[in-house]
Short mmCIF file of C-alpha atoms in Angstrom, two decimals:
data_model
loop_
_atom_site.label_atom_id
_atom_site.label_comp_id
_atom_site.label_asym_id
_atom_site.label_seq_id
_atom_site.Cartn_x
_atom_site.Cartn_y
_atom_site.Cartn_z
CA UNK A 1 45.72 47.89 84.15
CA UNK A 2 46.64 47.20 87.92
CA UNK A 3 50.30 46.95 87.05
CA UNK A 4 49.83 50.43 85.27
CA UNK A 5 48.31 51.92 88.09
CA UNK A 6 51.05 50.85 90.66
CA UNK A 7 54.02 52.23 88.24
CA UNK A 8 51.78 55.30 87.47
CA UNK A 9 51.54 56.11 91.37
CA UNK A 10 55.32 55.14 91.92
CA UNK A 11 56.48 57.26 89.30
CA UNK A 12 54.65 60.25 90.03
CA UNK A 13 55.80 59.63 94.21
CA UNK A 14 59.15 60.34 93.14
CA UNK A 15 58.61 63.20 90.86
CA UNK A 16 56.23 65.19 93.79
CA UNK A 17 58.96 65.54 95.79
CA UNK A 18 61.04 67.57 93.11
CA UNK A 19 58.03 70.17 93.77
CA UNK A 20 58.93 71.25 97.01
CA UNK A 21 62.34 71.40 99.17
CA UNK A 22 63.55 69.80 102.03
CA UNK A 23 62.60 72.20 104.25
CA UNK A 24 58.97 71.20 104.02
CA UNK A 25 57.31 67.56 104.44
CA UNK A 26 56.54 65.75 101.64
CA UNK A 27 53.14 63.51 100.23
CA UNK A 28 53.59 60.75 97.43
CA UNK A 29 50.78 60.47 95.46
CA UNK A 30 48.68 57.90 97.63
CA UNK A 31 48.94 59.98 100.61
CA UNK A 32 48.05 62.95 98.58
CA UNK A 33 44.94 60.89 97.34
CA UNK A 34 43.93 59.58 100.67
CA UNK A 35 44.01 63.82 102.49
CA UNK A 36 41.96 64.60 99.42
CA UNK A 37 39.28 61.42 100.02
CA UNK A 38 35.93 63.57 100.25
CA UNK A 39 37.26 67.09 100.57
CA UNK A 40 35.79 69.15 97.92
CA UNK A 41 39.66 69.20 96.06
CA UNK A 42 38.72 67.23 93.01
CA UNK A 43 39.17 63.93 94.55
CA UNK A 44 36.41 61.24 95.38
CA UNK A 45 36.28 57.85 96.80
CA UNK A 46 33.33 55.73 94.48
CA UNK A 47 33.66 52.72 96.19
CA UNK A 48 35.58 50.51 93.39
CA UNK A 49 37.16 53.41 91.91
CA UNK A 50 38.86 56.65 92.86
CA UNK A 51 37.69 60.02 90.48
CA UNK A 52 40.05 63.01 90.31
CA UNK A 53 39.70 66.01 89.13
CA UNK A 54 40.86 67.11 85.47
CA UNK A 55 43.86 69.30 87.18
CA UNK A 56 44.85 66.21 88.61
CA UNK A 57 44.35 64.22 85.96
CA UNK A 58 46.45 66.28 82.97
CA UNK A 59 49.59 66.84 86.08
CA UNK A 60 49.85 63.04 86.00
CA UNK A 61 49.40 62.53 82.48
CA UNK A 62 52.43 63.55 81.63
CA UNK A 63 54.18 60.34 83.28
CA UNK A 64 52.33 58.45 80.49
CA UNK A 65 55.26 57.63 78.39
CA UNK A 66 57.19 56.21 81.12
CA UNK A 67 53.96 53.75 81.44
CA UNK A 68 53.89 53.27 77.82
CA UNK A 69 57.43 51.90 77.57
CA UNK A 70 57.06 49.76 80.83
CA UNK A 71 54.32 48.14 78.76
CA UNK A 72 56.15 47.69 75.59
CA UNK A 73 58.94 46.27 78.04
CA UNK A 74 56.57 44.08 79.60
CA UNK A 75 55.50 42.88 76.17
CA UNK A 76 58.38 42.71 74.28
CA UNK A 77 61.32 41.76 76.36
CA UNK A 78 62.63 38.36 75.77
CA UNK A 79 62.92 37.86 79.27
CA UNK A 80 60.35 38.31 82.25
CA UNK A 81 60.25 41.84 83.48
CA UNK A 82 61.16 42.77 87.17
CA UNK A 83 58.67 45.80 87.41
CA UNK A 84 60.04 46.76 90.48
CA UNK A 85 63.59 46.91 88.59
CA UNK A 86 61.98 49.40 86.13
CA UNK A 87 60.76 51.81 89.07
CA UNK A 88 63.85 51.83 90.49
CA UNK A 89 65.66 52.77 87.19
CA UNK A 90 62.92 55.39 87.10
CA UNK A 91 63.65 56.79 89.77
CA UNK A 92 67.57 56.76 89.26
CA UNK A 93 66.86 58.54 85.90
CA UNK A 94 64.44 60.70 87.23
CA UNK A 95 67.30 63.21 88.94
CA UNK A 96 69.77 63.13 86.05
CA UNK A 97 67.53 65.48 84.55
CA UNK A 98 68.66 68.20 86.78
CA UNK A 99 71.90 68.10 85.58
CA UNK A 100 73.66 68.00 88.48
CA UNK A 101 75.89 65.61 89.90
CA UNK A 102 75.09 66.25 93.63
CA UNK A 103 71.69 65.48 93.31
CA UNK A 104 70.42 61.81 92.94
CA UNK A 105 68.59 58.49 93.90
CA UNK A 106 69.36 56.28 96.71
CA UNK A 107 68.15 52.78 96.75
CA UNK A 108 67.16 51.29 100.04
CA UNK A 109 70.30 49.54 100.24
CA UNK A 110 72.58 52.90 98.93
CA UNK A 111 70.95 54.93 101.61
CA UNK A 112 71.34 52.55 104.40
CA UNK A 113 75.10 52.36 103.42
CA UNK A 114 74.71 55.85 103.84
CA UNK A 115 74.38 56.29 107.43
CA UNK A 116 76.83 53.20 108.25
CA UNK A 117 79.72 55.60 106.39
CA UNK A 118 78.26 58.42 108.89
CA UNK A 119 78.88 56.44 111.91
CA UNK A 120 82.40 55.74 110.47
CA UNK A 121 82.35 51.67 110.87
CA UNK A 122 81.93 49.76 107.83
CA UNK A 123 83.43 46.74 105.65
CA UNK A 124 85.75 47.43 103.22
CA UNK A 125 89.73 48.46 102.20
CA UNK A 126 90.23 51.56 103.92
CA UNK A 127 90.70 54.63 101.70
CA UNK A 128 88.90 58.17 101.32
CA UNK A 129 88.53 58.84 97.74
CA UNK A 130 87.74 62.60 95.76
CA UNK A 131 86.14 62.46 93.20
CA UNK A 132 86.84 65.72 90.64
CA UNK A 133 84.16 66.02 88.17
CA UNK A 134 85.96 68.30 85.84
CA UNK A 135 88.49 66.24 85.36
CA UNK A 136 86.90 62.95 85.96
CA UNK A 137 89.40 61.68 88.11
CA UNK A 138 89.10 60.01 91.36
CA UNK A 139 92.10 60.80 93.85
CA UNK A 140 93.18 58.84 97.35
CA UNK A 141 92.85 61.65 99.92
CA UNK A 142 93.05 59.59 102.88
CA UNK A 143 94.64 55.89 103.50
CA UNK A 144 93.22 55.05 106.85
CA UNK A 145 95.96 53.21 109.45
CA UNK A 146 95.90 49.72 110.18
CA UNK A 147 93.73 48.78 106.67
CA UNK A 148 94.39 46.72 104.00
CA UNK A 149 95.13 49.31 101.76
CA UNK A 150 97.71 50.62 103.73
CA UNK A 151 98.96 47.69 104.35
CA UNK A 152 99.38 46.90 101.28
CA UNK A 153 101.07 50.33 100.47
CA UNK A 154 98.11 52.16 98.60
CA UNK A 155 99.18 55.64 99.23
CA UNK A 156 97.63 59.17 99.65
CA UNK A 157 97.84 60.92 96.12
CA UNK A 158 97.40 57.54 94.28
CA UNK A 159 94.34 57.58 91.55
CA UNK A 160 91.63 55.12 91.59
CA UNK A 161 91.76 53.84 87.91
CA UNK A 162 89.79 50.48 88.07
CA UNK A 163 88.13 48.26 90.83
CA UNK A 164 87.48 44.72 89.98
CA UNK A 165 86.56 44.81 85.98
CA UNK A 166 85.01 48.51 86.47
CA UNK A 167 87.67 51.75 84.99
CA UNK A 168 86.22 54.56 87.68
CA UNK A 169 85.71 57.76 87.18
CA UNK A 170 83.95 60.70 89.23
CA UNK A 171 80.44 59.75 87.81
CA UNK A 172 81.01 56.09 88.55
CA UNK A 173 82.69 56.16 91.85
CA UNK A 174 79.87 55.42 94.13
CA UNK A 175 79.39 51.79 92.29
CA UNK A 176 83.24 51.55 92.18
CA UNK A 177 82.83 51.98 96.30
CA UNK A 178 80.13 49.94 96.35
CA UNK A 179 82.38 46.93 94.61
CA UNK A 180 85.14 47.67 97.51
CA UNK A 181 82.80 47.01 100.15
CA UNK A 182 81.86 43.74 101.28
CA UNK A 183 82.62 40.81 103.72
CA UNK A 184 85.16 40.78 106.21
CA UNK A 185 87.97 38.70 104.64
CA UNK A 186 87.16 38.48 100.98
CA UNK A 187 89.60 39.94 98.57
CA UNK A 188 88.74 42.99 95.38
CA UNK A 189 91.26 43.52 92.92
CA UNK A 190 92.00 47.34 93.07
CA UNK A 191 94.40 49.32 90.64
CA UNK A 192 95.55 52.18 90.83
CA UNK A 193 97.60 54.87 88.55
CA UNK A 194 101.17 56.78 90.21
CA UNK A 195 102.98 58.37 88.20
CA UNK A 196 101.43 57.70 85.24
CA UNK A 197 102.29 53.76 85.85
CA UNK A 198 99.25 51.33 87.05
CA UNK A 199 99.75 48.94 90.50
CA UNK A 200 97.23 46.55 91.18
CA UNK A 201 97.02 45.14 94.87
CA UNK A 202 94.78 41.72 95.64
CA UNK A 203 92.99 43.84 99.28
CA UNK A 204 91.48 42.05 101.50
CA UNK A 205 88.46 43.85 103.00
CA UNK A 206 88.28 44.47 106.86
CA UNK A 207 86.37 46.35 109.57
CA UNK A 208 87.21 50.03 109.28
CA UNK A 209 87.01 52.38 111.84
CA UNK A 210 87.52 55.90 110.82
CA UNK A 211 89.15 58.39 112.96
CA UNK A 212 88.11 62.02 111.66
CA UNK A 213 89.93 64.05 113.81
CA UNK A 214 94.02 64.27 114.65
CA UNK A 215 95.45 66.61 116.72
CA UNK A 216 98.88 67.76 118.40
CA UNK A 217 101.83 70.22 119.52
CA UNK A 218 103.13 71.15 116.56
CA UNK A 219 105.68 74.07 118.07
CA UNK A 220 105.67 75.95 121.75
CA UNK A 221 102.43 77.42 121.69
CA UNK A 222 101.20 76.03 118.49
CA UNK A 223 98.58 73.13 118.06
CA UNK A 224 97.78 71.35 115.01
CA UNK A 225 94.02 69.78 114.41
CA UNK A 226 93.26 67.71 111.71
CA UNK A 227 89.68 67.60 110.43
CA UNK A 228 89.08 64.73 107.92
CA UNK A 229 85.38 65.62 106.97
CA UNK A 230 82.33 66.69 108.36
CA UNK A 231 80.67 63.79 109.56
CA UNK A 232 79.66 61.41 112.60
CA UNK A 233 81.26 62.96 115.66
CA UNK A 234 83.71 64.56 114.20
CA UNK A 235 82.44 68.19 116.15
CA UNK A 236 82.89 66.53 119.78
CA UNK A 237 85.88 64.59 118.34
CA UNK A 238 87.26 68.31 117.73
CA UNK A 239 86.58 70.06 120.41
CA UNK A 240 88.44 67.72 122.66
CA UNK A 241 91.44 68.15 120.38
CA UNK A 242 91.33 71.78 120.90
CA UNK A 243 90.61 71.71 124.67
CA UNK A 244 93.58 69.35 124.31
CA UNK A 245 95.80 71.82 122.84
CA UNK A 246 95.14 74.57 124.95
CA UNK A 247 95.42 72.81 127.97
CA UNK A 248 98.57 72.24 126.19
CA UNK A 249 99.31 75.73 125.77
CA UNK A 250 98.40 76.54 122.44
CA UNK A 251 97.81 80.41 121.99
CA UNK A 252 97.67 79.97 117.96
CA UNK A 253 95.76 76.71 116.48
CA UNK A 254 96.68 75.79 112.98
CA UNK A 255 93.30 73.92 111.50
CA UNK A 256 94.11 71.17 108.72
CA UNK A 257 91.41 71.12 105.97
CA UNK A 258 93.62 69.89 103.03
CA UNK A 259 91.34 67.06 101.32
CA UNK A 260 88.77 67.52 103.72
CA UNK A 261 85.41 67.18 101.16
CA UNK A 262 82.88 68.27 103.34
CA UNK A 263 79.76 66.78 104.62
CA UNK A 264 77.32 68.22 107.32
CA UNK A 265 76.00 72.16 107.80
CA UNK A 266 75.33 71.35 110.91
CA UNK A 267 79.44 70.25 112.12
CA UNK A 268 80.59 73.12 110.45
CA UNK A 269 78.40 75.66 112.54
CA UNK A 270 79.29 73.66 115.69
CA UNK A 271 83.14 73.74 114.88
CA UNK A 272 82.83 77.42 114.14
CA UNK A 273 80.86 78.60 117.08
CA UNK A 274 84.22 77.28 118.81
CA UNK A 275 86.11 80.22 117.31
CA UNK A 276 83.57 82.85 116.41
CA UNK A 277 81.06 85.25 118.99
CA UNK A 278 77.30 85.66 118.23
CA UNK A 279 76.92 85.86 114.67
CA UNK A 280 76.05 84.29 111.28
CA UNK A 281 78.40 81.29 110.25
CA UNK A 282 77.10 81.79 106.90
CA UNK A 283 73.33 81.64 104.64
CA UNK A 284 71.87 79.75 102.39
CA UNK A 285 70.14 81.12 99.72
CA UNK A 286 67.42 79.41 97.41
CA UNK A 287 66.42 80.21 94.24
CA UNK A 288 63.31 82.31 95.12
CA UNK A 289 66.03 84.22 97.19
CA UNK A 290 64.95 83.39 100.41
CA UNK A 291 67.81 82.45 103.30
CA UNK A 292 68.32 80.63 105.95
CA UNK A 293 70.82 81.68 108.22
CA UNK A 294 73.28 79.53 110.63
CA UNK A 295 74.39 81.20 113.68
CA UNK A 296 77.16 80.94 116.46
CA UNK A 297 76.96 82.17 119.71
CA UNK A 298 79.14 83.70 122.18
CA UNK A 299 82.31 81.88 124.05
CA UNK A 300 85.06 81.92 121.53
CA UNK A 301 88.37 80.21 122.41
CA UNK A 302 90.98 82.99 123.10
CA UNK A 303 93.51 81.66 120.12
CA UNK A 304 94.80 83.12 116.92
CA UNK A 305 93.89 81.25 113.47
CA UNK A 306 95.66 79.53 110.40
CA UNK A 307 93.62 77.38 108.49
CA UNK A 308 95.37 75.00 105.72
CA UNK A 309 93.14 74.76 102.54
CA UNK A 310 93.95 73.17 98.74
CA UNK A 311 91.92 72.17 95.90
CA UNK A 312 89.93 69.47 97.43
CA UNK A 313 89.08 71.32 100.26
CA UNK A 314 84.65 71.95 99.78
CA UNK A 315 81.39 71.95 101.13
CA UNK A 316 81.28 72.32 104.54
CA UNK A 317 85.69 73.38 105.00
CA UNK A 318 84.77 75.99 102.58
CA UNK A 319 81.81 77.27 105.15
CA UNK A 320 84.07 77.23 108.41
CA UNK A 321 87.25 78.65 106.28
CA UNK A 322 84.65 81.41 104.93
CA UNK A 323 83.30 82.57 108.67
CA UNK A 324 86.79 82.41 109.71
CA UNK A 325 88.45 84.45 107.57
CA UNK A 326 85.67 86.93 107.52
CA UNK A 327 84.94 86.97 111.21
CA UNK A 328 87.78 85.51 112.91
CA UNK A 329 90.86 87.15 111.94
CA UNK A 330 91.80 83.53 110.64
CA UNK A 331 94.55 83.44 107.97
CA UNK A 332 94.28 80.98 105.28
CA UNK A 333 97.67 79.36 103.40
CA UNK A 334 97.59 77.06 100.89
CA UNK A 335 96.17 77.26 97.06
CA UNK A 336 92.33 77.56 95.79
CA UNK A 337 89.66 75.63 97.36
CA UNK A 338 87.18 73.45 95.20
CA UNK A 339 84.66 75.76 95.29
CA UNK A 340 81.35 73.57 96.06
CA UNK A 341 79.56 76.53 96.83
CA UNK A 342 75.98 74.36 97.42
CA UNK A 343 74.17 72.61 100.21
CA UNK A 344 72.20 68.98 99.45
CA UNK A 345 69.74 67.98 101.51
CA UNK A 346 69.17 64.05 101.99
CA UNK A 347 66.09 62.85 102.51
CA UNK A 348 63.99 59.12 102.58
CA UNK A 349 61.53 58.46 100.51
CA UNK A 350 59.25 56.07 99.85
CA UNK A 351 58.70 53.15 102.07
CA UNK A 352 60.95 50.86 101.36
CA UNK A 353 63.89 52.36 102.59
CA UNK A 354 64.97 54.56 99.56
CA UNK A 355 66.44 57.94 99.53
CA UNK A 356 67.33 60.72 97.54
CA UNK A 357 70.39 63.87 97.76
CA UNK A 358 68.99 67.45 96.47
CA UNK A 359 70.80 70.56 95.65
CA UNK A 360 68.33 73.14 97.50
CA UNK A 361 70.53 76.29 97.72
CA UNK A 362 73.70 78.06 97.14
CA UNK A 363 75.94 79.37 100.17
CA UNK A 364 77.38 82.57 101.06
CA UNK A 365 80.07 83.75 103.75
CA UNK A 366 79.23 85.91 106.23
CA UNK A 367 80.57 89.24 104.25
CA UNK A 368 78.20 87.86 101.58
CA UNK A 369 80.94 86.32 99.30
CA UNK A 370 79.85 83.71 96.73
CA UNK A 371 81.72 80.49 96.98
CA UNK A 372 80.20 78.10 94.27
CA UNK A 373 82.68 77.33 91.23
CA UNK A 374 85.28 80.13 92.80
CA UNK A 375 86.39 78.88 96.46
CA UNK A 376 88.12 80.23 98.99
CA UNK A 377 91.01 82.23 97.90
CA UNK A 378 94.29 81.87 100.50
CA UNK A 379 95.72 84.96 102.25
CA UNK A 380 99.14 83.10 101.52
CA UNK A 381 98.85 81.14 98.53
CA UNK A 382 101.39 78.51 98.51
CA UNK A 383 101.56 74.96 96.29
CA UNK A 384 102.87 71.47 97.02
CA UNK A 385 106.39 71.54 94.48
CA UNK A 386 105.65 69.88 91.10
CA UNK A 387 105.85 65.89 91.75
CA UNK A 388 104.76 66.18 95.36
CA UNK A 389 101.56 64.56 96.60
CA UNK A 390 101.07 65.42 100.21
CA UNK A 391 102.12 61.93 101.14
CA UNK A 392 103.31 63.05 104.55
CA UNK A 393 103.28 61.50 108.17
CA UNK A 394 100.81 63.53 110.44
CA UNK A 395 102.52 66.80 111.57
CA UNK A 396 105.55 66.37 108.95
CA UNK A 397 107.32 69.57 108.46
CA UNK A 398 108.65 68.67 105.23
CA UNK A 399 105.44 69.29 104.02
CA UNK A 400 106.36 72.86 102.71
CA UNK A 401 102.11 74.04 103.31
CA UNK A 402 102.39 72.56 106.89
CA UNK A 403 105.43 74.50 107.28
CA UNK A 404 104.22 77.20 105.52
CA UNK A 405 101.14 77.56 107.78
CA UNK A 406 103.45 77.59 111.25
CA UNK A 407 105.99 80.20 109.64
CA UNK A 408 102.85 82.32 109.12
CA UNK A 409 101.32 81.49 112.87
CA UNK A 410 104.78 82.25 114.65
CA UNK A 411 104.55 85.79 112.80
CA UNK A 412 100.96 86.17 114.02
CA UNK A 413 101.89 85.18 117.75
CA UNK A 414 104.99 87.53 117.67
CA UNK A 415 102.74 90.70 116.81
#
């Protein structure tokens, strides 16, 4: 009965927080208990024994299956049960009934890995992967210099088809990372499909440090900023490259977001309040229909716009792109953007270290356009030719988009 009671309470921890959003704190089920100790709420402490009220009682009750089968597990496997292995799957399971891939279960060891990738140091072979769920396929956006996977001469455009024994796909590619991380100095076998034909490399995993942010001169008057993703520093990391380029000259600032996936509200509204006046950035809307705005403030830089997008561009490059198209005057080139028109929010739970990623709302730009399975459609719409996959140095005008992008910002300077 005592193990009962401690998956019981575990259980219905993780399932109280699908009641409310992240916007407001949360109780498991033994804090809940202990606030209701002796208030007149149906709850009361009989020494031995805790009494709850019949509400209580029949919300709970429907976690009783989930006890039944831990008990028939318990009973029946031919091995000894790791109850704590059961919660966890539990709680991994829990969020796949929502349907949707951006919300899930991290355990304590997941989440913690979390916040290492956020402070852009970690162990492993040095590549930024996307992950398309439609098609299932997981693409090399990024090869990061001086790793092993450049080294080895992984290259951007390359598909992730199996790590180790594992064949990866979008649904799998967090374990598939998880494999590719490790020790300093131990080796993963890594293959990967171009072309249609596979190459396997032997990597040796190493101390990454990821840069997020690349800028330079790309013409008189013209700077060039790359922004990788949304994360870590990448906002302060940006607006030195743009104090760079002006200082440099720059009247017109071309803004890379090509394969950028996303990643923090927050660095998008400080990257945009760069270009944009007092205003809204863009809103968040939840499915009661109440929004949350995010706001810039006055003290735009003087410069004229061009922002590069394609079809991995989402998330948070889809919320800057948005404000500054509608508010900016910016010009977008390139094709479609992915269209991850939702915002997650990531919180811990528990106490053991665990965490969990929730959709909580849909997005909007500023001129109230709806960005979720549409994107952000280019002012210039312009494709890599067939066969071509982006595989450029940094500020490569062979790269027909990147040359694309200053033709159009050389018009926009001449007006």
């Amino acid at each position: 009965m005592k193990k009962r009671i401690v998956l019981f309470l575990s259980l219905v921890l993780t399932a109280c927080l699908l009641s409310g959003c992240a916007y407001l704190p949360f109780y498991g089920l033994t804090n809940m208990l202990e606030m209701e100790l002796g208030s007149d709420n149906g709850v009361k402490d009989n020494g031995d024994t805790v009494t709850i009220s019949r509400e209580l009682y029949e919300k709970y009750q429907q976690y009783d299956k989930l006890i039944e089968m831990q008990e028939i597990a318990e009973y029946y496997f031919y091995e000894e049960v790791d109850t704590n292995a059961l919660i966890e799957g539990a709680a991994l399971g829990l969020l796949t009934g929502l349907d949707d891939p951006y919300s899930f279960y991290y355990s304590p060891e997941d989440y913690a890995e979390l916040w290492e990738d956020d402070e852009g140091e970690y162990a492993g072979v040095g590549i930024q992967i996307s992950g398309n769920y439609a098609t299932g396929l997981c693409t090399i956006s990024r090869v990061f210099d001086n790793g092993p996977a450049k080294e080895a001469g992984v290259h951007k455009g390359d598909i992730l088809y199996k790590v180790e024994d594992l064949y990866v796909d979008a649904y799998n590619l967090q374990d598939a990372v998880d494999i590719m991380r490790g020790t300093p100095g131990t080796d993963v076998n890594v293959t990967f499909l171009r072309n249609g034909e596979e190459i396997s490399f032997v990597l040796t995993r190493a101390q990454i440090t990821v840069n997020r942010v690349e800028a330079m001169m790309l013409a008189d008057g013209i700077g060039y900023i790359c922004l990788y993703e949304f994360a870590g520093d990448c906002a302060a990391k940006f607006e030195e490259a743009l104090n760079s380029v002006v200082s440099q000259g720059a009247r017109g600032v071309i803004i890379d977001l090509r394969d950028n996936p996303g990643g923090w509200v927050n660095d998008a509204e400080s990257i945009g309040d760069l270009f944009l006046d007092a205003g809204t950035l863009c809103y968040l809307e939840d499915r009661d229909g109440k929004r949350q705005y995010y706001k810039t403030k006055n003290g735009r830089a003087d410069v004229e716009l061009v922002l590069l997008l394609n079809e991995h561009s989402a998330s948070s490059s889809e919320i800057l792109a948005g404000a500054l198209k509608d508010r900016a005057d910016a010009t977008i080139v390139g094709v479609q953007s992915y269209g991850k028109g939702i915002v997650q929010n990531v919180l811990p739970i528990g106490n053991d270290g665990s965490g969990m990623q929730i959709t909580t709302a849909q997005y909007y730009t500023p001129n109230g356009n709806k960005v979720h399975k549409i994107g952000i459609t280019p002012d210039v719409e312009i494709a890599l030719p067939e066969g071509d996959n982006g595989m450029y140095e940094f500020g490569d005008l062979n790269d027909v988009q990147l040359n694309r992008a200053l033709e159009v910002m050389q018009e926009k300077l001449a007006k």
